[in-house]
């Protein structure tokens, strides 16, 4: 992209510095890369030698997550699926990956796609954080990737000026079902939390009294001994 907003001075003034904007671009492309695993993505800053985002066509979304977010994230993920089709109109399919108890981070990462569109849902994110807060230590935040498919008419995209925040029909029921599945998956996980070992050498010390020390004379009765 070159000369972005060249004829809109007011819009150009709202842009931040290039470092902040580039960080947002990398985050956006990283999220797109793990969902569209049949497309190869590459993002390199102008003048840089190494690409900050580089993904190849992968056979699964888990492989895409490993290539984009690292092997340490990929090894600590669990598959999660929820499906509903009832007479009340609450119809949706959800599949994705959630982090287990071995994953430790200070910030929640929720990659959410609804009908193949990258969006945000603050109510769903808050519900998932509540489950993890009750299961994991307070310092740990989850990594969550979810892809939800439901009828188009059940999605409201007009609640935010940038269209990135959405609202769903039967949202409370959908979130409750996803929250219950995430909680069940965490509690029934066979993985136990692992800690890294560190070899410690113990040195046995012997205490010897010197012959030059004066002998300790007993205190007369009724007199308190001096504290050492």
Short mmCIF file of C-alpha atoms in Angstrom, two decimals:
data_model
loop_
_atom_site.label_atom_id
_atom_site.label_comp_id
_atom_site.label_asym_id
_atom_site.label_seq_id
_atom_site.Cartn_x
_atom_site.Cartn_y
_atom_site.Cartn_z
CA UNK A 1 0.00 0.00 0.00
CA UNK A 2 1.49 3.30 -1.04
CA UNK A 3 0.27 6.88 -0.51
CA UNK A 4 -2.60 5.76 1.68
CA UNK A 5 -5.17 8.58 2.17
CA UNK A 6 -3.06 10.91 0.01
CA UNK A 7 -6.13 13.04 -0.76
CA UNK A 8 -7.69 12.88 2.75
CA UNK A 9 -5.60 15.08 5.02
CA UNK A 10 -7.96 14.75 7.99
CA UNK A 11 -7.82 10.96 7.79
CA UNK A 12 -4.04 10.89 7.49
CA UNK A 13 -3.68 12.92 10.68
CA UNK A 14 -5.46 10.19 12.67
CA UNK A 15 -2.81 7.63 11.71
CA UNK A 16 -0.29 6.80 14.40
CA UNK A 17 3.40 6.31 13.85
CA UNK A 18 4.58 3.57 11.53
CA UNK A 19 5.74 1.24 14.32
CA UNK A 20 2.29 1.07 15.94
CA UNK A 21 0.53 0.66 12.62
CA UNK A 22 2.92 -2.07 11.52
CA UNK A 23 2.29 -3.97 14.76
CA UNK A 24 -1.43 -3.92 14.03
CA UNK A 25 -0.80 -5.17 10.49
CA UNK A 26 1.30 -8.08 11.78
CA UNK A 27 -1.39 -9.00 14.32
CA UNK A 28 -4.11 -8.88 11.66
CA UNK A 29 -2.19 -11.02 9.16
CA UNK A 30 -1.25 -13.52 11.88
CA UNK A 31 -4.93 -14.06 12.66
CA UNK A 32 -5.85 -14.37 9.00
CA UNK A 33 -3.02 -16.83 8.38
CA UNK A 34 -4.16 -19.40 10.94
CA UNK A 35 -7.77 -19.37 9.70
CA UNK A 36 -7.04 -19.50 5.97
CA UNK A 37 -4.53 -22.33 6.16
CA UNK A 38 -4.88 -23.00 2.40
CA UNK A 39 -3.24 -19.63 1.65
CA UNK A 40 0.39 -18.69 2.21
CA UNK A 41 1.01 -15.38 3.99
CA UNK A 42 4.20 -13.34 4.23
CA UNK A 43 4.66 -9.92 5.83
CA UNK A 44 8.01 -8.12 5.89
CA UNK A 45 8.68 -4.58 7.01
CA UNK A 46 10.15 -2.28 4.38
CA UNK A 47 13.93 -2.56 4.51
CA UNK A 48 13.95 -5.62 6.77
CA UNK A 49 15.55 -8.92 5.74
CA UNK A 50 13.42 -11.32 7.78
CA UNK A 51 9.64 -11.60 7.50
CA UNK A 52 7.65 -11.13 10.72
CA UNK A 53 4.82 -13.31 9.44
CA UNK A 54 5.56 -16.27 7.23
CA UNK A 55 3.13 -19.15 6.82
CA UNK A 56 3.00 -21.83 4.17
CA UNK A 57 0.00 -23.79 2.97
CA UNK A 58 -0.70 -26.22 5.82
CA UNK A 59 -2.77 -29.36 6.07
CA UNK A 60 -4.46 -28.24 9.28
CA UNK A 61 -5.13 -25.09 11.25
CA UNK A 62 -3.08 -26.46 14.12
CA UNK A 63 -0.04 -26.52 11.84
CA UNK A 64 -0.77 -22.92 10.86
CA UNK A 65 -0.92 -21.90 14.52
CA UNK A 66 2.48 -23.55 15.10
CA UNK A 67 4.07 -21.73 12.17
CA UNK A 68 2.63 -18.31 13.09
CA UNK A 69 2.51 -18.27 16.90
CA UNK A 70 5.28 -20.77 17.63
CA UNK A 71 5.70 -24.41 18.62
CA UNK A 72 5.27 -23.64 22.33
CA UNK A 73 1.73 -22.42 21.68
CA UNK A 74 0.86 -25.26 19.33
CA UNK A 75 1.87 -28.02 21.75
CA UNK A 76 -0.40 -26.66 24.51
CA UNK A 77 -3.68 -26.55 22.56
CA UNK A 78 -6.77 -28.75 22.79
CA UNK A 79 -9.43 -29.29 20.16
CA UNK A 80 -12.92 -28.03 21.03
CA UNK A 81 -16.19 -28.42 19.11
CA UNK A 82 -19.80 -27.39 19.74
CA UNK A 83 -22.80 -27.90 17.49
CA UNK A 84 -26.46 -26.99 17.97
CA UNK A 85 -29.55 -27.32 15.82
CA UNK A 86 -32.81 -27.03 17.73
CA UNK A 87 -36.34 -25.88 17.04
CA UNK A 88 -35.89 -22.55 18.86
CA UNK A 89 -33.66 -21.24 16.08
CA UNK A 90 -30.34 -21.54 17.90
CA UNK A 91 -28.35 -23.10 15.08
CA UNK A 92 -24.56 -22.87 14.90
CA UNK A 93 -21.36 -24.87 14.55
CA UNK A 94 -18.14 -24.02 16.36
CA UNK A 95 -14.73 -25.62 16.14
CA UNK A 96 -11.38 -24.38 17.35
CA UNK A 97 -8.52 -24.77 19.78
CA UNK A 98 -8.08 -23.65 23.38
CA UNK A 99 -4.94 -23.59 25.52
CA UNK A 100 -4.46 -26.03 28.38
CA UNK A 101 -3.06 -25.51 31.86
CA UNK A 102 0.56 -25.60 30.66
CA UNK A 103 0.13 -22.45 28.56
CA UNK A 104 1.10 -19.29 30.47
CA UNK A 105 0.61 -15.77 29.13
CA UNK A 106 -0.16 -12.31 30.50
CA UNK A 107 -2.63 -11.33 27.77
CA UNK A 108 -5.68 -13.11 26.39
CA UNK A 109 -5.51 -13.89 22.66
CA UNK A 110 -8.91 -14.62 21.11
CA UNK A 111 -8.89 -15.23 17.37
CA UNK A 112 -12.56 -15.30 16.41
CA UNK A 113 -14.01 -15.88 12.95
CA UNK A 114 -17.75 -15.83 12.35
CA UNK A 115 -18.80 -17.03 8.91
CA UNK A 116 -15.14 -16.76 7.80
CA UNK A 117 -14.93 -13.11 8.85
CA UNK A 118 -12.50 -11.87 11.49
CA UNK A 119 -14.56 -10.17 14.22
CA UNK A 120 -14.66 -9.47 17.94
CA UNK A 121 -17.25 -10.43 20.54
CA UNK A 122 -16.56 -8.94 23.95
CA UNK A 123 -19.27 -11.02 25.66
CA UNK A 124 -17.75 -14.29 24.42
CA UNK A 125 -14.24 -13.20 25.38
CA UNK A 126 -15.38 -12.26 28.88
CA UNK A 127 -17.18 -15.59 29.32
CA UNK A 128 -14.08 -17.58 28.33
CA UNK A 129 -11.86 -15.52 30.65
CA UNK A 130 -14.21 -16.29 33.55
CA UNK A 131 -13.78 -20.03 32.96
CA UNK A 132 -9.98 -19.78 32.81
CA UNK A 133 -9.83 -17.53 35.87
CA UNK A 134 -11.62 -20.22 37.89
CA UNK A 135 -9.36 -23.00 36.55
CA UNK A 136 -5.89 -21.51 36.10
CA UNK A 137 -3.73 -19.19 38.22
CA UNK A 138 -4.60 -15.51 37.98
CA UNK A 139 -1.44 -14.66 36.04
CA UNK A 140 -2.32 -17.06 33.19
CA UNK A 141 -4.38 -15.91 30.22
CA UNK A 142 -5.68 -18.24 27.50
CA UNK A 143 -5.01 -18.56 23.78
CA UNK A 144 -8.27 -19.29 21.94
CA UNK A 145 -9.02 -19.78 18.27
CA UNK A 146 -12.67 -20.27 17.29
CA UNK A 147 -14.51 -20.46 14.01
CA UNK A 148 -18.30 -20.12 14.28
CA UNK A 149 -20.70 -20.72 11.40
CA UNK A 150 -24.35 -19.76 11.64
CA UNK A 151 -27.03 -18.30 9.35
CA UNK A 152 -26.14 -14.85 8.03
CA UNK A 153 -29.39 -13.32 9.23
CA UNK A 154 -28.43 -14.27 12.80
CA UNK A 155 -25.42 -11.92 12.81
CA UNK A 156 -25.73 -8.18 13.49
CA UNK A 157 -22.66 -6.29 12.21
CA UNK A 158 -24.02 -2.78 12.72
CA UNK A 159 -23.25 -2.30 16.40
CA UNK A 160 -19.77 -0.82 15.85
CA UNK A 161 -18.61 1.88 13.38
CA UNK A 162 -15.71 -0.28 12.14
CA UNK A 163 -17.93 -3.42 11.86
CA UNK A 164 -15.40 -5.41 13.89
CA UNK A 165 -17.72 -5.99 16.87
CA UNK A 166 -20.76 -8.19 16.21
CA UNK A 167 -23.84 -9.36 18.05
CA UNK A 168 -25.56 -12.70 17.55
CA UNK A 169 -29.12 -13.89 17.68
CA UNK A 170 -29.57 -16.08 20.77
CA UNK A 171 -26.17 -14.82 21.88
CA UNK A 172 -26.60 -15.74 25.54
CA UNK A 173 -27.50 -19.35 24.68
CA UNK A 174 -24.59 -19.71 22.22
CA UNK A 175 -22.07 -18.26 24.66
CA UNK A 176 -23.36 -20.42 27.50
CA UNK A 177 -22.98 -23.58 25.40
CA UNK A 178 -19.44 -22.63 24.33
CA UNK A 179 -18.52 -21.69 27.90
CA UNK A 180 -19.78 -25.03 29.23
CA UNK A 181 -17.83 -26.97 26.60
CA UNK A 182 -14.62 -25.04 27.35
CA UNK A 183 -15.04 -25.64 31.08
CA UNK A 184 -15.73 -29.35 30.52
CA UNK A 185 -12.69 -29.66 28.28
CA UNK A 186 -10.41 -28.00 30.83
CA UNK A 187 -11.65 -30.07 33.76
CA UNK A 188 -11.55 -33.39 31.89
CA UNK A 189 -8.17 -32.80 30.31
CA UNK A 190 -5.75 -35.60 31.07
CA UNK A 191 -2.81 -33.21 30.86
CA UNK A 192 -1.40 -32.16 34.18
CA UNK A 193 0.52 -28.97 34.60
CA UNK A 194 4.27 -29.47 34.14
CA UNK A 195 7.09 -27.49 35.65
CA UNK A 196 10.66 -27.27 34.42
CA UNK A 197 13.23 -29.07 36.54
CA UNK A 198 16.39 -27.41 37.75
CA UNK A 199 19.25 -29.47 39.11
CA UNK A 200 20.42 -28.20 42.48
CA UNK A 201 23.63 -29.38 44.14
CA UNK A 202 23.48 -29.67 47.88
CA UNK A 203 26.72 -29.10 49.81
CA UNK A 204 26.85 -30.58 53.30
CA UNK A 205 28.50 -28.22 55.73
CA UNK A 206 29.96 -29.21 59.08
CA UNK A 207 30.13 -26.87 61.98
CA UNK A 208 33.17 -27.21 64.20
CA UNK A 209 33.88 -25.23 67.30
CA UNK A 210 37.30 -23.69 67.69
CA UNK A 211 39.43 -24.63 70.68
CA UNK A 212 40.19 -20.97 71.27
CA UNK A 213 36.53 -20.19 72.02
CA UNK A 214 36.05 -19.58 75.72
CA UNK A 215 33.91 -22.09 77.58
CA UNK A 216 30.34 -21.08 78.27
CA UNK A 217 29.82 -20.69 81.99
CA UNK A 218 26.41 -21.60 83.39
CA UNK A 219 24.25 -18.70 84.50
CA UNK A 220 23.20 -18.54 88.09
CA UNK A 221 19.63 -19.48 88.82
CA UNK A 222 17.10 -16.67 88.48
CA UNK A 223 19.15 -14.81 85.82
CA UNK A 224 17.88 -14.84 82.21
CA UNK A 225 20.20 -16.17 79.53
CA UNK A 226 21.36 -13.71 76.90
CA UNK A 227 19.63 -14.14 73.57
CA UNK A 228 21.87 -14.95 70.65
#
